[in-house]
Short mmCIF file of C-alpha atoms in Angstrom, two decimals:
data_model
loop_
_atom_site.label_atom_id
_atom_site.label_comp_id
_atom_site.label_asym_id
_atom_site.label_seq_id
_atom_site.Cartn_x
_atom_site.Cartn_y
_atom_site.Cartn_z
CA UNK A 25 -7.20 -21.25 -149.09
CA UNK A 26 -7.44 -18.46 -146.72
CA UNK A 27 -6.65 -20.16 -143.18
CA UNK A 28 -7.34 -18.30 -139.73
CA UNK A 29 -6.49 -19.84 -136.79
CA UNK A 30 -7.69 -19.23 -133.43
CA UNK A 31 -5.79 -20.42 -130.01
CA UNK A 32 -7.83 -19.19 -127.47
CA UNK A 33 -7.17 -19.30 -123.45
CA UNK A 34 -10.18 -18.53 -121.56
CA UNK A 35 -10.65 -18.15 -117.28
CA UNK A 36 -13.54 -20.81 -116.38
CA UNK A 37 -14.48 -17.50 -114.64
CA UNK A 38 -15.78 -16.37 -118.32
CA UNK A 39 -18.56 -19.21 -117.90
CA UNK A 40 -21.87 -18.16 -117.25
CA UNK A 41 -23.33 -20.61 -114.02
CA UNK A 42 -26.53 -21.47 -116.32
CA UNK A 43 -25.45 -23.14 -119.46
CA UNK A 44 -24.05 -25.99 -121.14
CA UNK A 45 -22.72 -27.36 -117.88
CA UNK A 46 -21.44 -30.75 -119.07
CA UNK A 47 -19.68 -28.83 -122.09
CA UNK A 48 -17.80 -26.45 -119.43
CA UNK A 49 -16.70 -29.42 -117.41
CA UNK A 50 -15.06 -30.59 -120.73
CA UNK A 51 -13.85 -27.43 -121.76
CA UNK A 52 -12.43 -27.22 -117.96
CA UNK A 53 -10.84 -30.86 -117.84
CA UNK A 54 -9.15 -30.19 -121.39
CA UNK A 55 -7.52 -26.53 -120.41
CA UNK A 56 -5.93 -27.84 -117.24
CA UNK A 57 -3.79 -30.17 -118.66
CA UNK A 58 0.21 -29.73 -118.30
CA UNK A 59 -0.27 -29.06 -122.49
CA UNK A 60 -3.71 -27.35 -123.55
CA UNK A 61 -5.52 -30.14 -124.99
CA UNK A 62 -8.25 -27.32 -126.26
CA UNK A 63 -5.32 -25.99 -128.16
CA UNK A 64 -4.04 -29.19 -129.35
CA UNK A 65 -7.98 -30.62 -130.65
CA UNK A 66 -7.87 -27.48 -132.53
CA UNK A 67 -4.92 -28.09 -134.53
CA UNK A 68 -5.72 -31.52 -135.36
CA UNK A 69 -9.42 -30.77 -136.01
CA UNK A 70 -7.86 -27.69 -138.47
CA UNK A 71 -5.14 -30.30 -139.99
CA UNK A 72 -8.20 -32.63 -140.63
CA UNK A 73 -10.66 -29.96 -142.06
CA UNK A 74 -7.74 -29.03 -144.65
CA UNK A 75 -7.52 -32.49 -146.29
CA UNK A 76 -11.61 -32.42 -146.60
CA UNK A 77 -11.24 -28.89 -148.47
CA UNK A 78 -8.89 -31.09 -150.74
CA UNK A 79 -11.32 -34.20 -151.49
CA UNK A 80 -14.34 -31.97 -151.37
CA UNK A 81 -13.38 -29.40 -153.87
CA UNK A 82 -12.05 -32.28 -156.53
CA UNK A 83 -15.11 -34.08 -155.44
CA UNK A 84 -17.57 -30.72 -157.25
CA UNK A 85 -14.87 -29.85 -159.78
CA UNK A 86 -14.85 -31.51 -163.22
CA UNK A 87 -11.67 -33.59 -164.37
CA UNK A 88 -11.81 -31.57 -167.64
CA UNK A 89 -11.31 -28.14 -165.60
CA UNK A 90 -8.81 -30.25 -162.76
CA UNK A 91 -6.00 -27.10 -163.45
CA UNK A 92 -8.89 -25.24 -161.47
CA UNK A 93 -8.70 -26.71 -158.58
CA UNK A 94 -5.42 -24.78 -156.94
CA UNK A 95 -7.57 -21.76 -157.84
CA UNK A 96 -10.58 -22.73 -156.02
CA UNK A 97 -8.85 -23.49 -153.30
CA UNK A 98 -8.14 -19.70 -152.41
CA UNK A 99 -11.29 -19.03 -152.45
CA UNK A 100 -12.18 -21.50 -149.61
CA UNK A 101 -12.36 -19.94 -146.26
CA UNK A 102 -11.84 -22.77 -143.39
CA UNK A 103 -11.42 -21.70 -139.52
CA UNK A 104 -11.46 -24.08 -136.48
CA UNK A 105 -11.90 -22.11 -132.87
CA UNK A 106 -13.66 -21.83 -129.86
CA UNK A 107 -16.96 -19.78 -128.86
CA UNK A 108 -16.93 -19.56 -125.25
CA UNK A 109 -20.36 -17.70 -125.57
CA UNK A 110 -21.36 -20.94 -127.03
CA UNK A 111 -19.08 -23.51 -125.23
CA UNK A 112 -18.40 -25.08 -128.25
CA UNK A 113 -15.37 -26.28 -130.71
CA UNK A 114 -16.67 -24.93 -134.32
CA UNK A 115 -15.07 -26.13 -137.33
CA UNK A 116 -15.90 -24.13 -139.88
CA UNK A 117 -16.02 -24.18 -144.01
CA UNK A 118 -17.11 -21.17 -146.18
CA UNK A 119 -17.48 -21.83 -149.99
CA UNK A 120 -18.15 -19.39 -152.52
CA UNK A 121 -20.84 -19.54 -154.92
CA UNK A 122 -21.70 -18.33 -158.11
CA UNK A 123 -25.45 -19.09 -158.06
CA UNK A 124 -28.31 -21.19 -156.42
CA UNK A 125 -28.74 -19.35 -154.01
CA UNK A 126 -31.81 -17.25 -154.96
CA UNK A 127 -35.59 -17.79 -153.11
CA UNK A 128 -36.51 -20.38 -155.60
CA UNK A 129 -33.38 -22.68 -154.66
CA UNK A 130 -34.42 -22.60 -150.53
CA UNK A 131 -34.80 -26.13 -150.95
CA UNK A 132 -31.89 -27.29 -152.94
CA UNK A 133 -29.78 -24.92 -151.61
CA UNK A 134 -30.25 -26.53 -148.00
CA UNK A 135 -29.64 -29.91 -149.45
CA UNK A 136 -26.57 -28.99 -150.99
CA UNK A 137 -25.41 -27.88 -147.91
CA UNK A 138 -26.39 -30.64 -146.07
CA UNK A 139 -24.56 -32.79 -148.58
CA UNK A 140 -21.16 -30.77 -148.36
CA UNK A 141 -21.71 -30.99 -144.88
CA UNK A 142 -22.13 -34.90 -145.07
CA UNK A 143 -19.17 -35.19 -147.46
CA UNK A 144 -16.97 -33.32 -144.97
CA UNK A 145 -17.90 -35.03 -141.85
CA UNK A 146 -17.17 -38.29 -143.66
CA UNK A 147 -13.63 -37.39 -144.90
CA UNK A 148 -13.47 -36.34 -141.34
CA UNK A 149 -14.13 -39.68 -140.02
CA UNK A 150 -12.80 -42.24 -142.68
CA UNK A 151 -9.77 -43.42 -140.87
CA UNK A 152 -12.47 -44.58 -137.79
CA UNK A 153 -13.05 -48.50 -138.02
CA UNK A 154 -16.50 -48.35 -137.35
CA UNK A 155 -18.11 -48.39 -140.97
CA UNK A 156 -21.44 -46.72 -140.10
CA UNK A 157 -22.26 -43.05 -138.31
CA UNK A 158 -22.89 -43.34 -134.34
CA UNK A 159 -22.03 -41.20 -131.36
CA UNK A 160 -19.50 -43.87 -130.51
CA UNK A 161 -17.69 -43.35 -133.69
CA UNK A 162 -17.44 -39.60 -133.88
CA UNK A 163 -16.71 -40.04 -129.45
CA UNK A 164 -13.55 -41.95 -130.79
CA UNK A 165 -12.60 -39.72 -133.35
CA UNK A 166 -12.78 -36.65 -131.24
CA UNK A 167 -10.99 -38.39 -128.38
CA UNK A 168 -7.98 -39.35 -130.65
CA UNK A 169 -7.97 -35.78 -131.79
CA UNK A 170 -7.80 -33.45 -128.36
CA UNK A 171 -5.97 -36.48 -126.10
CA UNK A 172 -2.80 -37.62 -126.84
CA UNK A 173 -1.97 -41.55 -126.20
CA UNK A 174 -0.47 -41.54 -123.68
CA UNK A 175 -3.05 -40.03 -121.69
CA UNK A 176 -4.48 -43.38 -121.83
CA UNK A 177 -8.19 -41.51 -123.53
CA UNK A 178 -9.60 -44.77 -123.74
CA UNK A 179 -10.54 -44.10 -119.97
CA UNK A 180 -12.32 -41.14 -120.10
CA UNK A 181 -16.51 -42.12 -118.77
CA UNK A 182 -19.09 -42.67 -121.34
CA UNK A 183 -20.70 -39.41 -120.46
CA UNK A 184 -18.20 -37.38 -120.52
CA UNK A 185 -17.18 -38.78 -124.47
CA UNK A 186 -21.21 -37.85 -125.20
CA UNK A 187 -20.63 -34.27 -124.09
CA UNK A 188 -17.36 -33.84 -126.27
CA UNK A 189 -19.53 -35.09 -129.27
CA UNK A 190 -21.68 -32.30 -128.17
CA UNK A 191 -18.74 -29.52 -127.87
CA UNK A 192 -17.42 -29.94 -131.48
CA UNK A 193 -20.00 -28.34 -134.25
CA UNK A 194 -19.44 -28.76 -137.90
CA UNK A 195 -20.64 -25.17 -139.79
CA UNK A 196 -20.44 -25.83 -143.68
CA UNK A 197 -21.63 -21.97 -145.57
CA UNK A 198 -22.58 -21.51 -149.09
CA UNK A 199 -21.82 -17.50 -149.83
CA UNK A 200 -22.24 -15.44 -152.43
CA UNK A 201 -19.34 -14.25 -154.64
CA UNK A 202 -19.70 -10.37 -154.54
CA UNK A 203 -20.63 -10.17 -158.14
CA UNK A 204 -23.59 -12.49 -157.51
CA UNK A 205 -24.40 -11.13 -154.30
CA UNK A 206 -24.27 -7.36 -155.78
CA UNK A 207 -26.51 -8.50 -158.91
CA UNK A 208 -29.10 -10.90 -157.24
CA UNK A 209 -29.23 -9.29 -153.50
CA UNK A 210 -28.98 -12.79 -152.48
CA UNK A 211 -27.57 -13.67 -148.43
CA UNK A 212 -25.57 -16.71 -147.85
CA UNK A 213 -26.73 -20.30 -146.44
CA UNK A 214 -25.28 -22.02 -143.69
CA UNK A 215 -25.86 -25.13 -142.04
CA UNK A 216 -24.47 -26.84 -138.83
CA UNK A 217 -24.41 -29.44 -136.13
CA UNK A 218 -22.35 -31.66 -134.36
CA UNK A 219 -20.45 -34.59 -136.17
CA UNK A 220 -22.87 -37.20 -134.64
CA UNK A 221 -26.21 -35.91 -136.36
CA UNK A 222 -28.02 -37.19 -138.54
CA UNK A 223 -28.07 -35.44 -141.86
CA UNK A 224 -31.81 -35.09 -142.36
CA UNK A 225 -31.59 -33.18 -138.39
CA UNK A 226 -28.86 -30.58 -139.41
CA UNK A 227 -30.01 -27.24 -139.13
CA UNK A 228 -30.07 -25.13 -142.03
CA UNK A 229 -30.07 -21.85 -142.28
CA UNK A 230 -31.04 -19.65 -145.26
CA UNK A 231 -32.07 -15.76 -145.29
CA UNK A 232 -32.37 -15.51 -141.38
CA UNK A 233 -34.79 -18.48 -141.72
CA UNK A 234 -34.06 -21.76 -140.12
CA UNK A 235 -35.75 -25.24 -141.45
#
């Protein structure tokens, strides 16, 4: 698997005065602390996102071809960092693909995606106690990941636990392999949104076009 990690220190001064507002105060609060807690969500967001890669590739690879698997793996592209343009935490997954990708597969291209997507946010949140998807359980999970105990997270105000749900965005992309993008002229397909939304709301995006 190709890994590329970003640790990024930013000035608040970078901000612009007009967007995202309760994401900056986040950003802000988590970048003052004695120990970068931007930095430290990061790692364990990339630590987490490597396991998935793990489940989800043996998840869409057949027992009979299991020796495969190590292989595949290199070909996975997986990067967690932060866009101050955007404010936000994106954890990102890039998986190459071979076909079904074409103008006939708009449709079950974005559900695939959507699906891998699903499947990753899930192995992202398995070890939460609450059994079914909420804002409260992703709040939780993000919490544990960019606070250490002892900061005593369990404190933090309700909205402030919203707007970190808001700050980290899940980006799962379908690309081409170069021979298939060479012989079809075919673009990749991406979809994306935070960990909280539902999967029939994440945004997909396929040839420029977003559904």
């Amino acid at each position: 698997m190709k890994k590329f990690s970003v640790f990024i220190i930013l000035s608040i001064l970078l901000f612009s005065n007009n967007s995202n507002s309760d994401q900056k105060d986040v950003i802000k609060n988590l970048m003052q602390r004695p120990l970068n807690y931007l930095d430290l969500g990061i790692i364990n967001l990339e630590r987490d996102m490597e396991r998935s890669i793990d489940r989800i590739i043996s998840r869409y690879t057949s027992r009979l071809l299991a020796n495969l698997i190590g292989d595949r793996k290199e070909e996975v592209e997986m990067a967690v960092i932060y866009n101050w343009r955007k404010t936000a935490v994106i954890a990102s997954i890039s998986i190459p693909m071979s076909s079904g990708l074409g103008e006939n597969d708009y449709l079950s291209s974005s559900n695939k995606c959507r699906e891998i997507f699903d499947d990753v946010r899930h192995n992202l949140l398995r070890s939460q106690p609450e059994s079914s998807l909420s804002e409260s359980q992703v709040a939780s999970y993000l919490v544990e990941k960019f606070y250490p105990p002892s900061n005593q997270p369990w404190t933090l105000p309700e909205d402030y636990r919203k707007s970190l749900v808001k700050l980290v965005l899940l980006e799962v992309v379908l690309r081409p392999t170069n021979k298939y993008a060479l012989s079809k002229a075919v673009l990749p397909v991406s979809c994306n949104g935070n960990l909280a939304e539902e999967k029939g709301d994440i945004k997909a995006v396929h040839n420029t076009t977003i559904q």
